[in-house]
Amino acid sequence: MAYDEPGRSGQSESTLVGPNPGAEAVADDLQNGEPGRDRFGVYVFWETLLLLGFSALVYLLWQENPAALRGNGLRALIVDVVALGLLALAAGLSLRTAAVNLAIGPVAVAAGLHFAEQSDRGLLVAVGTPAAVAAVGGLLLGLTVVVLHVPGWATSLGAAAGVVVYIEQRAAPVLVQGDYDPRGIAGQLFVGFAAVTVIGGLFGAIGPVRRLVGRFRPVADPARRRGVAAAVVTAGGYVCSTVLAMLAGALLASVDGAVTPADGLDWTVLAVGAVLLAGTSAFGLRGGVFGTLLTVGAVGLFLAYAQARGWTVSRWLIGGAVLAVGLGVTRLVERHGRPASEPARPVSPPAAGEPTGGAGGWAMSQPEPVGDWPPVLPAQSADNPTDPWGPRRWETNSPIWQADDR
């Protein structure tokens, strides 16, 4: 008999061999992760389109209002872009960790109100104190998400409601008490923002870094915990995103000169939509390099162009539009950015004389079938009917039998 074992039978479960087993080494989770390396051709394609759109908006704004691209107009535009870029960085960082922070808009408005009220007492009080509060609040928010392992969007939405309560204590716009003008260092602000954005994108393109940052992304059951490393990175992402949102609010307040109390959720929608449009996946983990810089620049140029044309454009409208397109970009990134599945390789048939058993020949070949058992009696002739079970002919003709008969 043959000693067949599960998985070692002569007839294998599949005659095709899947992807190279060595590719599993680059998956973030060897049990549930997707083996293989992400493809970045989709980011090159999409960021090229963003660059073309950015160039077109520069041309349109130059044709409509050349003063907006030189001198004081350019410095004001740069500060607006950097402020929006800080919010986009906050949204992008939390999205890359697969735990989006929806409280960044209200945090920015609350920080702007505090800056407007305390800006005459120095930057340490106007910026340092809210930065410390934002860091503590972001840490508590992150701990709530990772300890209870609950969705980040729901937790941060609850945090946003608490910040809105603080904002609603003001009924009228608050004038900025200090005289600090960031437009004097607009160039340095832009260089710093661009450096952080691009360097962060380059680090995010490194496989181990990207998988570590996006490890909180669910791969099977969304309620399944993703480990200590994922919890630490996600909590750190909430801290950094909340502090970046606070800095964006202070920068916006210093440029506008007054802060109007509002819930700030329109800023959240605009920032999240800009990051999705830049190529960051709504599921976390994946993102580009130059997309955020190009997208926030394009949005800033469009707002300046709309102002030059005399249009009244709501941030809700722009945010909703870029968010809708950004969801399509997420589908594009997830479809064409995930690892390419290797074609199945057929198993070559064994050579002549080799055992046909699977997995190293553990299965023994089946023996040839034997003849019928018990043997079939031969057919008898009708002319000489004899009892096949009677005595043999040599026995009946034997002298011994004859002697016995006498």
Coordinates of C-alpha atoms in Angstrom, one line a residue, residues 114-130 177-180:
H114 CA -5.0 81.8 21.3
F115 CA -2.3 83.3 19.2
A116 CA -4.5 86.4 18.5
E117 CA -5.1 86.9 22.2
Q118 CA -1.6 86.3 23.5
S119 CA 0.7 87.4 20.6
D120 CA 1.6 90.6 22.4
R121 CA 3.2 88.5 25.2
G122 CA 5.9 86.9 23.0
L123 CA 6.2 83.8 20.9
L124 CA 7.0 81.6 23.9
V125 CA 3.5 82.2 25.4
A126 CA 1.7 82.6 22.1
V127 CA 3.3 79.5 20.4
G128 CA 5.1 77.5 23.1
T129 CA 2.2 77.0 25.4
P130 CA -0.3 75.8 22.8
Q177 CA -2.6 91.8 19.5
G178 CA 1.0 91.5 18.4
D179 CA 2.7 92.9 15.4
Y180 CA 4.6 89.8 14.2

